[in-house]
mmCIF file of C-alpha atoms in Angstrom:
data_model
loop_
_atom_site.group_PDB
_atom_site.id
_atom_site.type_symbol
_atom_site.label_atom_id
_atom_site.label_comp_id
_atom_site.label_asym_id
_atom_site.label_seq_id
_atom_site.Cartn_x
_atom_site.Cartn_y
_atom_site.Cartn_z
ATOM 1 C CA UNK A 1 -242.051 -12.709 -248.779
ATOM 2 C CA UNK A 2 -242.599 -9.974 -246.493
ATOM 3 C CA UNK A 3 -242.954 -12.609 -243.172
ATOM 4 C CA UNK A 4 -239.427 -13.854 -244.206
ATOM 5 C CA UNK A 5 -237.896 -10.594 -244.600
ATOM 6 C CA UNK A 6 -238.967 -9.259 -241.299
ATOM 7 C CA UNK A 7 -237.793 -12.607 -239.726
ATOM 8 C CA UNK A 8 -234.233 -12.079 -241.272
ATOM 9 C CA UNK A 9 -234.166 -8.530 -239.629
ATOM 10 C CA UNK A 10 -235.524 -9.928 -236.252
ATOM 11 C CA UNK A 11 -232.631 -12.342 -236.476
ATOM 12 C CA UNK A 12 -230.209 -9.992 -237.078
ATOM 13 C CA UNK A 13 -231.331 -8.043 -233.948
ATOM 14 C CA UNK A 14 -230.807 -11.309 -232.170
ATOM 15 C CA UNK A 15 -227.769 -11.514 -233.023
ATOM 16 C CA UNK A 16 -226.674 -8.670 -231.701
ATOM 17 C CA UNK A 17 -228.466 -9.030 -228.330
ATOM 18 C CA UNK A 18 -226.732 -12.091 -228.090
ATOM 19 C CA UNK A 19 -223.677 -10.512 -228.405
ATOM 20 C CA UNK A 20 -224.155 -7.914 -225.929
ATOM 21 C CA UNK A 21 -224.947 -10.975 -223.133
ATOM 22 C CA UNK A 22 -221.806 -12.583 -223.969
ATOM 23 C CA UNK A 23 -219.703 -9.550 -223.489
ATOM 24 C CA UNK A 24 -221.488 -8.960 -219.883
ATOM 25 C CA UNK A 25 -220.544 -12.881 -219.113
ATOM 26 C CA UNK A 26 -217.156 -11.915 -220.294
ATOM 27 C CA UNK A 27 -216.746 -8.904 -217.981
ATOM 28 C CA UNK A 28 -218.327 -10.777 -215.116
ATOM 29 C CA UNK A 29 -215.533 -13.493 -215.351
ATOM 30 C CA UNK A 30 -212.704 -10.926 -216.172
ATOM 31 C CA UNK A 31 -213.692 -8.803 -212.962
ATOM 32 C CA UNK A 32 -213.741 -12.037 -210.747
ATOM 33 C CA UNK A 33 -210.265 -13.119 -212.192
ATOM 34 C CA UNK A 34 -208.935 -9.516 -211.035
ATOM 35 C CA UNK A 35 -210.663 -9.663 -207.517
ATOM 36 C CA UNK A 36 -210.400 -13.361 -207.118
ATOM 37 C CA UNK A 37 -206.431 -13.662 -208.664
ATOM 38 C CA UNK A 38 -208.043 -16.570 -210.725
ATOM 39 C CA UNK A 39 -205.844 -17.388 -213.172
ATOM 40 C CA UNK A 40 -208.568 -19.905 -214.699
ATOM 41 C CA UNK A 41 -211.038 -17.483 -215.142
ATOM 42 C CA UNK A 42 -208.999 -15.186 -216.996
ATOM 43 C CA UNK A 43 -207.585 -17.966 -219.429
ATOM 44 C CA UNK A 44 -211.366 -18.159 -219.956
ATOM 45 C CA UNK A 45 -212.287 -14.992 -220.958
ATOM 46 C CA UNK A 46 -209.533 -14.887 -223.168
ATOM 47 C CA UNK A 47 -209.901 -18.223 -225.133
ATOM 48 C CA UNK A 48 -213.501 -17.698 -225.275
ATOM 49 C CA UNK A 49 -213.132 -13.911 -226.886
ATOM 50 C CA UNK A 50 -213.066 -15.336 -230.164
ATOM 51 C CA UNK A 51 -216.458 -16.585 -229.826
ATOM 52 C CA UNK A 52 -217.575 -12.960 -229.968
ATOM 53 C CA UNK A 53 -215.646 -11.937 -233.245
ATOM 54 C CA UNK A 54 -217.065 -14.807 -234.395
ATOM 55 C CA UNK A 55 -220.862 -13.391 -233.406
ATOM 56 C CA UNK A 56 -219.632 -10.456 -235.291
ATOM 57 C CA UNK A 57 -218.913 -11.838 -238.580
ATOM 58 C CA UNK A 58 -222.434 -13.693 -238.541
ATOM 59 C CA UNK A 59 -224.022 -10.139 -237.815
ATOM 60 C CA UNK A 60 -221.960 -8.537 -240.968
ATOM 61 C CA UNK A 61 -222.665 -11.236 -243.252
ATOM 62 C CA UNK A 62 -226.372 -11.182 -242.531
ATOM 63 C CA UNK A 63 -226.660 -7.521 -242.892
ATOM 64 C CA UNK A 64 -224.495 -7.315 -245.589
ATOM 65 C CA UNK A 65 -226.784 -10.082 -247.282
ATOM 66 C CA UNK A 66 -229.905 -7.790 -246.426
ATOM 67 C CA UNK A 67 -228.518 -4.932 -247.980
ATOM 68 C CA UNK A 68 -227.453 -6.651 -251.284
ATOM 69 C CA UNK A 69 -231.022 -8.691 -251.572
ATOM 70 C CA UNK A 70 -233.521 -6.797 -249.951
ATOM 71 C CA UNK A 71 -232.291 -3.165 -250.621
ATOM 72 C CA UNK A 72 -233.978 -1.953 -247.038
ATOM 73 C CA UNK A 73 -235.333 1.641 -246.930
ATOM 74 C CA UNK A 74 -236.572 3.875 -243.807
ATOM 75 C CA UNK A 75 -236.748 1.976 -240.527
ATOM 76 C CA UNK A 76 -235.445 -1.200 -242.211
ATOM 77 C CA UNK A 77 -232.568 0.101 -243.182
ATOM 78 C CA UNK A 78 -231.490 2.015 -240.065
ATOM 79 C CA UNK A 79 -231.808 -1.622 -238.404
ATOM 80 C CA UNK A 80 -229.478 -3.169 -241.046
ATOM 81 C CA UNK A 81 -227.048 -0.065 -240.680
ATOM 82 C CA UNK A 82 -226.934 0.227 -236.786
ATOM 83 C CA UNK A 83 -226.749 -3.589 -236.662
ATOM 84 C CA UNK A 84 -223.444 -3.370 -238.703
ATOM 85 C CA UNK A 85 -222.051 -0.450 -236.184
ATOM 86 C CA UNK A 86 -223.519 -1.624 -233.204
ATOM 87 C CA UNK A 87 -221.887 -5.152 -233.747
ATOM 88 C CA UNK A 88 -218.523 -3.009 -233.749
ATOM 89 C CA UNK A 89 -219.487 -1.449 -230.486
ATOM 90 C CA UNK A 90 -220.125 -4.969 -228.648
ATOM 91 C CA UNK A 91 -216.848 -6.472 -230.157
ATOM 92 C CA UNK A 92 -215.275 -3.586 -228.502
ATOM 93 C CA UNK A 93 -216.919 -4.398 -225.457
ATOM 94 C CA UNK A 94 -215.496 -7.640 -225.944
ATOM 95 C CA UNK A 95 -211.999 -6.560 -226.064
ATOM 96 C CA UNK A 96 -212.231 -4.233 -223.021
ATOM 97 C CA UNK A 97 -213.211 -7.484 -220.924
ATOM 98 C CA UNK A 98 -210.196 -9.599 -222.397
ATOM 99 C CA UNK A 99 -208.152 -6.620 -221.455
ATOM 100 C CA UNK A 100 -209.109 -6.772 -218.125
ATOM 101 C CA UNK A 101 -208.310 -10.578 -218.439
ATOM 102 C CA UNK A 102 -205.128 -10.081 -219.601
ATOM 103 C CA UNK A 103 -204.078 -7.976 -216.809
ATOM 104 C CA UNK A 104 -204.784 -10.399 -214.577
ATOM 105 C CA UNK A 105 -203.257 -13.092 -215.846
ATOM 106 C CA UNK A 106 -200.209 -11.172 -216.621
ATOM 107 C CA UNK A 107 -199.718 -10.082 -212.651
ATOM 108 C CA UNK A 108 -200.438 -13.828 -211.325
ATOM 109 C CA UNK A 109 -199.996 -14.905 -208.624
ATOM 110 C CA UNK A 110 -199.767 -11.436 -207.615
ATOM 111 C CA UNK A 111 -202.764 -9.247 -207.200
ATOM 112 C CA UNK A 112 -203.426 -6.575 -209.569
ATOM 113 C CA UNK A 113 -205.185 -4.405 -207.290
ATOM 114 C CA UNK A 114 -204.752 -3.034 -203.926
ATOM 115 C CA UNK A 115 -207.368 -3.748 -201.201
ATOM 116 C CA UNK A 116 -208.604 -0.063 -200.844
ATOM 117 C CA UNK A 117 -209.504 -0.218 -204.426
ATOM 118 C CA UNK A 118 -211.054 -3.558 -204.854
ATOM 119 C CA UNK A 119 -214.631 -2.295 -203.945
ATOM 120 C CA UNK A 120 -214.650 0.547 -206.624
ATOM 121 C CA UNK A 121 -213.907 -2.217 -209.141
ATOM 122 C CA UNK A 122 -215.988 -4.592 -208.053
ATOM 123 C CA UNK A 123 -218.622 -1.890 -208.393
ATOM 124 C CA UNK A 124 -217.195 -1.220 -212.048
ATOM 125 C CA UNK A 125 -217.537 -4.742 -213.074
ATOM 126 C CA UNK A 126 -221.381 -4.950 -211.525
ATOM 127 C CA UNK A 127 -222.397 -1.396 -213.668
ATOM 128 C CA UNK A 128 -220.569 -2.564 -216.650
ATOM 129 C CA UNK A 129 -221.967 -6.243 -216.583
ATOM 130 C CA UNK A 130 -225.633 -4.500 -216.012
ATOM 131 C CA UNK A 131 -225.235 -2.255 -218.858
ATOM 132 C CA UNK A 132 -224.375 -4.504 -221.479
ATOM 133 C CA UNK A 133 -227.618 -6.995 -220.278
ATOM 134 C CA UNK A 134 -229.778 -3.697 -220.475
ATOM 135 C CA UNK A 135 -228.060 -3.127 -224.055
ATOM 136 C CA UNK A 136 -229.237 -6.616 -224.871
ATOM 137 C CA UNK A 137 -232.991 -6.086 -223.669
ATOM 138 C CA UNK A 138 -233.136 -2.100 -225.523
ATOM 139 C CA UNK A 139 -231.684 -4.342 -228.395
ATOM 140 C CA UNK A 140 -234.897 -6.766 -228.194
ATOM 141 C CA UNK A 141 -237.313 -4.344 -227.124
ATOM 142 C CA UNK A 142 -236.448 -1.241 -229.158
ATOM 143 C CA UNK A 143 -237.215 0.618 -225.829
ATOM 144 C CA UNK A 144 -236.231 4.297 -226.355
ATOM 145 C CA UNK A 145 -237.212 4.823 -222.853
ATOM 146 C CA UNK A 146 -234.815 2.062 -221.498
ATOM 147 C CA UNK A 147 -232.133 3.196 -224.181
ATOM 148 C CA UNK A 148 -232.035 6.581 -222.352
ATOM 149 C CA UNK A 149 -232.113 5.263 -219.139
ATOM 150 C CA UNK A 150 -228.971 2.969 -219.620
ATOM 151 C CA UNK A 151 -227.451 6.157 -220.621
ATOM 152 C CA UNK A 152 -227.892 7.814 -217.033
ATOM 153 C CA UNK A 153 -227.182 4.541 -215.659
ATOM 154 C CA UNK A 154 -223.451 5.290 -217.312
ATOM 155 C CA UNK A 155 -223.254 8.364 -215.183
ATOM 156 C CA UNK A 156 -222.330 6.017 -211.958
ATOM 157 C CA UNK A 157 -219.242 4.655 -214.155
ATOM 158 C CA UNK A 158 -218.203 7.943 -214.977
ATOM 159 C CA UNK A 159 -218.185 8.839 -211.367
ATOM 160 C CA UNK A 160 -216.434 5.694 -210.058
ATOM 161 C CA UNK A 161 -213.847 6.052 -213.374
ATOM 162 C CA UNK A 162 -213.316 9.879 -211.929
ATOM 163 C CA UNK A 163 -213.196 8.753 -208.211
ATOM 164 C CA UNK A 164 -209.707 6.564 -209.393
ATOM 165 C CA UNK A 165 -207.864 9.466 -209.679
ATOM 166 C CA UNK A 166 -208.783 10.984 -206.259
ATOM 167 C CA UNK A 167 -207.539 7.711 -204.777
ATOM 168 C CA UNK A 168 -204.350 7.774 -206.900
ATOM 169 C CA UNK A 169 -203.500 11.359 -206.211
ATOM 170 C CA UNK A 170 -204.042 11.111 -202.417
ATOM 171 C CA UNK A 171 -201.196 11.444 -200.648
ATOM 172 C CA UNK A 172 -201.458 8.685 -198.964
ATOM 173 C CA UNK A 173 -201.114 6.109 -201.818
ATOM 174 C CA UNK A 174 -198.187 3.772 -200.910
ATOM 175 C CA UNK A 175 -198.171 1.267 -203.505
ATOM 176 C CA UNK A 176 -196.238 3.092 -206.167
ATOM 177 C CA UNK A 177 -196.125 3.981 -209.725
ATOM 178 C CA UNK A 178 -196.794 0.170 -211.525
ATOM 179 C CA UNK A 179 -199.750 -0.490 -209.734
ATOM 180 C CA UNK A 180 -201.123 3.106 -210.194
ATOM 181 C CA UNK A 181 -200.748 2.677 -214.049
ATOM 182 C CA UNK A 182 -202.541 -0.672 -213.841
ATOM 183 C CA UNK A 183 -205.220 1.004 -212.232
ATOM 184 C CA UNK A 184 -205.221 3.915 -214.228
ATOM 185 C CA UNK A 185 -205.659 1.457 -217.545
ATOM 186 C CA UNK A 186 -208.037 -0.862 -215.797
ATOM 187 C CA UNK A 187 -210.331 1.620 -214.985
ATOM 188 C CA UNK A 188 -210.354 3.189 -218.217
ATOM 189 C CA UNK A 189 -211.065 -0.265 -220.175
ATOM 190 C CA UNK A 190 -214.211 -0.123 -217.404
ATOM 191 C CA UNK A 191 -215.578 3.297 -218.515
ATOM 192 C CA UNK A 192 -215.207 2.690 -222.434
ATOM 193 C CA UNK A 193 -216.718 -0.383 -222.069
ATOM 194 C CA UNK A 194 -219.730 1.408 -220.610
ATOM 195 C CA UNK A 195 -219.535 4.004 -223.154
ATOM 196 C CA UNK A 196 -219.924 1.272 -225.950
ATOM 197 C CA UNK A 197 -222.965 0.069 -224.543
ATOM 198 C CA UNK A 198 -224.332 3.584 -224.597
ATOM 199 C CA UNK A 199 -223.379 3.789 -228.203
ATOM 200 C CA UNK A 200 -225.443 0.671 -228.792
ATOM 201 C CA UNK A 201 -228.345 2.109 -227.194
ATOM 202 C CA UNK A 202 -228.250 5.229 -228.699
ATOM 203 C CA UNK A 203 -228.546 3.491 -232.367
ATOM 204 C CA UNK A 204 -231.712 1.923 -231.028
ATOM 205 C CA UNK A 205 -232.687 5.203 -230.710
ATOM 206 C CA UNK A 206 -231.899 6.062 -234.160
ATOM 207 C CA UNK A 207 -233.600 2.918 -235.456
ATOM 208 C CA UNK A 208 -237.106 4.033 -233.823
ATOM 209 C CA UNK A 209 -236.994 7.839 -234.187
ATOM 210 C CA UNK A 210 -234.548 8.569 -237.140
ATOM 211 C CA UNK A 211 -232.553 10.904 -235.205
ATOM 212 C CA UNK A 212 -229.358 10.116 -233.571
ATOM 213 C CA UNK A 213 -228.775 11.372 -230.328
ATOM 214 C CA UNK A 214 -225.656 13.814 -229.403
ATOM 215 C CA UNK A 215 -222.117 12.469 -230.186
ATOM 216 C CA UNK A 216 -220.281 10.136 -227.795
ATOM 217 C CA UNK A 217 -216.398 9.909 -227.830
ATOM 218 C CA UNK A 218 -215.746 6.159 -227.407
#
C-alpha cells in the first residue's frame, strides 16, 4: 500500500511538472506570435489554454483525493498542499501567456511592438520559458539549490521589466500613447509570469525544508 501511495504522490508532482512544460510552450509560441506578427500562432495559444485548465483540474482532484483517503502528514502533506497552490500558480502562468497571444491577435495585422523594443521582449520570452522549464525540473527533483537559483534567474526578468519604463519615458519615444500602454501591459505580463514560476519553486523549498521562503507578491 505504501508503494501505491508513493506512486500517487509522484504522479501528482508529475502532473504539476507537465503543467509547467505546457505553459513554457505557450509562452514561447505567444512570444513568437508577438515578435513575428503571426496570427496562427496566437490563435493556437488561445485555443490550447483550455488544456492547462484541464490539467489543473486533474491535479486538484488527485490532491483532494489524497487528502481524503490517505490523510497525509509531514512532508507528504506539504507535497499535497503545495501541489494545490502550485497548480494555481502555473495556471496563472498559462493565463499570462494567453494575454500575450491575445495582444498579438488584437493588433493583427499591425505589429504590437516598435522595432526598438523587439529585442527586449525576445529576451523576456526566453527568460520566462527558461524559468518555467526550470520550475518543472525543480518539481521533479526537489532540488532546493536549483529552486534558489531560479529565484536569482528571475532578477533578469525584473531588470528587463524596469528597463521598459526607461525606454517609454525617454524623450525620443515617438510612437504615442497606444503602443506605450500595450508595452507596459505586456512587460507586466512577462514579469508576473516569472514571479509565478518563482512561487512554484518556493513551494518546493517548503516541501523539502518545511520552511516557506520570504513572501513574494504575484
